[in-house]
Coordinates of C-alpha atoms and ligand atoms in Angstrom, one line a residue:
M295 CA -2.5 16.0 108.9
I296 CA -2.4 13.0 106.6
T297 CA -1.4 9.7 108.1
I298 CA 1.0 7.6 106.0
G299 CA -0.7 4.7 104.2
T300 CA -4.2 6.2 104.6
G301 CA -5.5 7.2 101.2
S302 CA -6.8 10.7 100.7
I303 CA -7.9 13.2 98.1
E304 CA -6.7 16.8 98.4
V305 CA -8.0 19.4 96.1
I306 CA -6.2 22.7 95.4
C307 CA -8.4 25.0 93.3
G308 CA -8.8 28.6 92.4
S309 CA -8.5 31.0 89.5
M310 CA -5.5 31.3 87.1
F311 CA -2.4 32.8 88.7
S312 CA -3.7 31.9 92.2
G313 CA -0.7 29.6 92.9
K314 CA -2.3 26.2 92.4
S315 CA 0.7 24.7 90.5
E316 CA 3.1 26.2 93.0
E317 CA 1.2 24.6 95.9
L318 CA 0.9 21.3 94.0
I319 CA 4.7 21.4 93.4
R320 CA 5.4 22.3 97.0
R321 CA 3.4 19.4 98.4
L322 CA 4.9 16.9 95.9
T323 CA 8.4 18.1 96.6
R324 CA 7.8 17.6 100.3
A325 CA 6.4 14.1 99.6
K326 CA 9.7 13.4 97.7
I327 CA 11.7 14.7 100.6
A328 CA 9.8 12.2 102.8
R329 CA 10.9 9.5 100.3
R330 CA 7.4 8.7 99.1
R331 CA 7.0 7.3 95.7
V332 CA 5.5 10.0 93.6
Q333 CA 3.9 10.1 90.1
V334 CA 2.6 13.3 88.4
F335 CA 0.0 13.5 85.6
K336 CA -1.4 16.2 83.3
P337 CA -4.0 16.1 80.6
R338 CA -2.5 15.9 77.1
I339 CA -3.9 19.0 75.4
D340 CA -1.6 20.5 72.9
S341 CA 1.6 18.6 73.4
R342 CA 2.5 15.5 71.4
Y343 CA 5.0 14.5 74.1
S344 CA 4.2 12.3 77.0
E345 CA 7.1 13.7 79.1
V346 CA 6.0 17.1 80.1
E347 CA 6.3 19.5 83.1
V348 CA 4.1 21.1 85.6
V349 CA 5.2 24.7 85.3
S350 CA 4.0 27.5 87.6
H351 CA 3.8 31.1 86.4
G352 CA 6.5 31.8 88.9
G353 CA 8.9 29.4 87.1
L354 CA 8.8 26.3 89.3
R355 CA 8.9 23.0 87.4
L356 CA 8.2 19.3 88.0
L357 CA 8.3 16.4 85.6
A358 CA 4.9 14.9 84.7
L359 CA 3.4 12.4 82.3
A360 CA 0.8 13.8 79.8
V361 CA -2.2 11.4 79.5
E362 CA -5.1 11.3 77.1
S363 CA -7.8 10.4 79.6
S364 CA -8.5 9.7 83.3
A365 CA -8.4 6.0 82.5
E366 CA -4.8 6.4 81.5
I367 CA -4.0 7.7 85.0
L368 CA -5.2 4.5 86.5
E369 CA -3.4 2.4 83.9
K370 CA -0.1 4.2 84.4
T371 CA -0.1 4.4 88.2
H372 CA 2.3 1.8 89.6
D373 CA 1.2 -0.4 92.4
R374 CA 3.9 1.0 94.7
T375 CA 3.2 4.6 94.0
E376 CA 2.2 6.4 97.2
V377 CA 1.5 10.0 96.2
I378 CA -0.2 11.0 92.9
G379 CA -0.2 14.6 91.6
I380 CA -2.7 15.7 89.0
D381 CA -2.5 19.2 87.5
E382 CA -5.1 21.0 85.3
A383 CA -7.7 18.5 86.5
Q384 CA -10.5 20.6 85.0
F385 CA -9.6 19.3 81.6
F386 CA -10.1 15.6 82.5
D387 CA -13.3 13.6 81.7
K388 CA -15.8 12.7 84.4
G389 CA -14.1 9.3 84.9
I390 CA -11.5 11.1 87.1
I391 CA -14.0 11.2 89.9
E392 CA -14.3 7.4 90.3
I393 CA -10.6 6.9 89.5
T394 CA -9.3 9.3 92.2
N395 CA -11.7 7.7 94.7
R396 CA -10.4 4.3 93.7
L397 CA -6.7 5.3 94.1
A398 CA -7.5 6.9 97.5
D399 CA -9.3 3.7 98.5
L400 CA -6.1 1.8 97.6
G401 CA -4.3 3.9 100.2
K402 CA -2.8 6.4 97.9
R403 CA -2.6 10.2 98.6
V404 CA -4.1 12.0 95.5
L405 CA -3.3 15.7 95.1
I406 CA -5.4 17.5 92.5
A407 CA -5.0 21.0 91.2
G408 CA -7.5 22.7 88.9
L409 CA -9.6 25.7 88.0
D410 CA -12.8 25.8 90.0
Q411 CA -14.5 28.2 87.5
D412 CA -14.3 28.8 83.8
F413 CA -13.8 32.2 82.2
R414 CA -17.6 32.8 82.6
G415 CA -17.5 32.2 86.3
V416 CA -19.3 28.9 85.9
P417 CA -18.2 25.9 87.9
F418 CA -15.7 23.9 85.8
E419 CA -16.6 20.2 85.8
P420 CA -15.3 17.8 87.0
M421 CA -13.8 20.0 89.8
P422 CA -17.0 20.6 91.8
A423 CA -17.4 16.8 92.1
L424 CA -13.8 16.3 93.0
M425 CA -14.1 19.0 95.7
A426 CA -17.1 17.1 97.1
I427 CA -15.4 13.8 97.4
A428 CA -12.1 15.3 98.7
D429 CA -10.9 14.9 102.2
D430 CA -9.3 18.4 102.0
V431 CA -10.0 21.4 99.8
V432 CA -8.1 24.7 99.6
K433 CA -9.2 27.6 97.5
M434 CA -6.3 29.7 96.4
R435 CA -6.7 33.4 95.4
A436 CA -4.6 35.5 93.0
I437 CA -4.3 39.3 93.1
C438 CA -6.7 41.3 91.0
V439 CA -4.7 43.1 88.3
R440 CA -7.2 45.9 88.3
C441 CA -7.5 46.8 92.0
G442 CA -5.1 44.7 94.0
A443 CA -7.8 42.8 95.9
P444 CA -7.8 39.0 96.3
A445 CA -9.0 37.6 93.0
S446 CA -11.2 34.5 92.6
R447 CA -12.1 34.9 88.9
T448 CA -10.3 34.3 85.6
Q449 CA -10.9 37.1 83.1
R450 CA -10.6 36.1 79.4
L451 CA -9.1 38.9 77.4
I452 CA -9.6 37.6 73.9
A453 CA -12.8 37.0 72.0
S454 CA -13.6 33.3 71.5
D455 CA -16.7 31.0 71.5
E456 CA -14.6 28.1 72.8
L457 CA -14.9 27.1 76.4
V458 CA -11.3 26.1 76.5
V459 CA -8.6 28.3 74.9
V460 CA -5.3 27.0 76.0
G461 CA -2.0 28.8 75.8
A462 CA -0.4 32.1 75.3
T463 CA 0.1 34.6 78.1
G464 CA -1.9 37.7 77.8
M465 CA -5.1 35.8 77.1
Y466 CA -6.3 35.6 80.7
E467 CA -5.8 37.6 83.9
A468 CA -6.9 37.4 87.5
R469 CA -9.8 39.6 88.6
C470 CA -11.7 40.0 91.8
R471 CA -15.5 39.6 91.9
R472 CA -16.0 43.3 91.4
C473 CA -13.7 43.8 88.5
F474 CA -14.7 40.6 86.7
E475 CA -16.6 41.1 83.5
P476 CA -18.3 37.9 82.4
G477 CA -19.8 39.6 79.3
V478 CA -16.7 39.9 77.2
A479 CA -17.6 39.9 73.5
T480 CA -17.5 36.7 71.6
V481 CA -16.1 36.2 68.1
D482 CA -19.2 37.4 66.3
G483 CA -19.4 40.4 68.6
S484 CA -22.5 39.2 70.6
L485 CA -22.4 38.8 74.3
P486 CA -22.2 35.2 75.5
F487 CA -25.1 35.7 78.0
P488 CA -27.6 38.1 76.5
D489 CA -29.8 37.8 79.5
G490 CA -26.9 38.5 81.8
E491 CA -27.0 35.0 83.3
P492 CA -24.6 32.3 82.3
P493 CA -26.3 29.1 81.1
P494 CA -26.3 26.0 83.4
N495 CA -23.6 23.5 82.8
P496 CA -24.3 20.9 80.0
Ligands
ADP283 P1 -1.9 28.7 88.9 O1 -1.4 27.3 88.8 O2 -3.0 28.9 89.9 O3 -2.3 29.3 87.5 P2 0.8 29.3 89.4 O4 1.3 28.5 90.6 O5 1.2 28.8 88.1 O6 -0.7 29.6 89.5 O7 1.5 30.8 89.5 C1 1.4 31.6 90.7 C2 2.4 32.7 90.5 O8 2.0 33.6 89.5 C3 2.6 33.6 91.7 O9 3.4 33.2 92.7 C4 3.2 34.9 91.1 O10 4.6 34.8 91.0 C5 2.6 34.8 89.6 N1 1.6 35.8 89.3 C6 1.4 36.5 88.1 N2 0.3 37.2 88.1 C7 -0.3 37.1 89.3 C8 -1.5 37.6 89.9 N3 -2.3 38.4 89.3 N4 -1.8 37.2 91.2 C9 -1.0 36.4 91.8 N5 0.1 35.8 91.3 C10 0.5 36.2 90.1
ZN284 ZN1 -10.5 44.0 91.5

């Protein structure tokens, strides 16, 4: 239970399709019902517009502001804002760790949603650090499209050497640990981890 006026950091993480955005929207909607002053941010990735939406795969939507960097979150947060939502937090720079701590120290409730692992199954920075400094962490799970078990991995279905490939549906699906295949071929046809082990994070 979060006491009003006491700052906090809540992390909602998991694979794609696990319901992170739905859960973020649910908590933010409840904060609005409680008449808290709410602001929502997303990293600006492929949109030229600053007014964007947090959209869940199930179709829920919430207006958000697209920002270039974590510093812009701090810049754009109004003094009177009580609850801050941040979606797709895995795409932010490391600065987000200090900034969320600072906002929470100011008495604000910061809700963060993001992928805990990338398509290789490697921890997706800066999420691990955000999970460490959080007051509360939930790991959401999707349904494995292969076997129906709870899924904690994001399977990339297309070949690419890029860590981040944003966009079209059909490029990723949820898989359980057993059905997950980290060795999907890269563009040149080679396996990303010839030794079978993903490299450590840079
Ligand atoms: P995330 O933000 O974690 O990617 P969303 O909140 O956008 O997830 O979407 C969750 C919704 O996606 C579910 O409520 C369900 O309607 C839909 N969905 C589609 N495929 C799956 C799947 N494989 N497992 C669970 N939910 C799925
Ligand atoms: Zn499975």
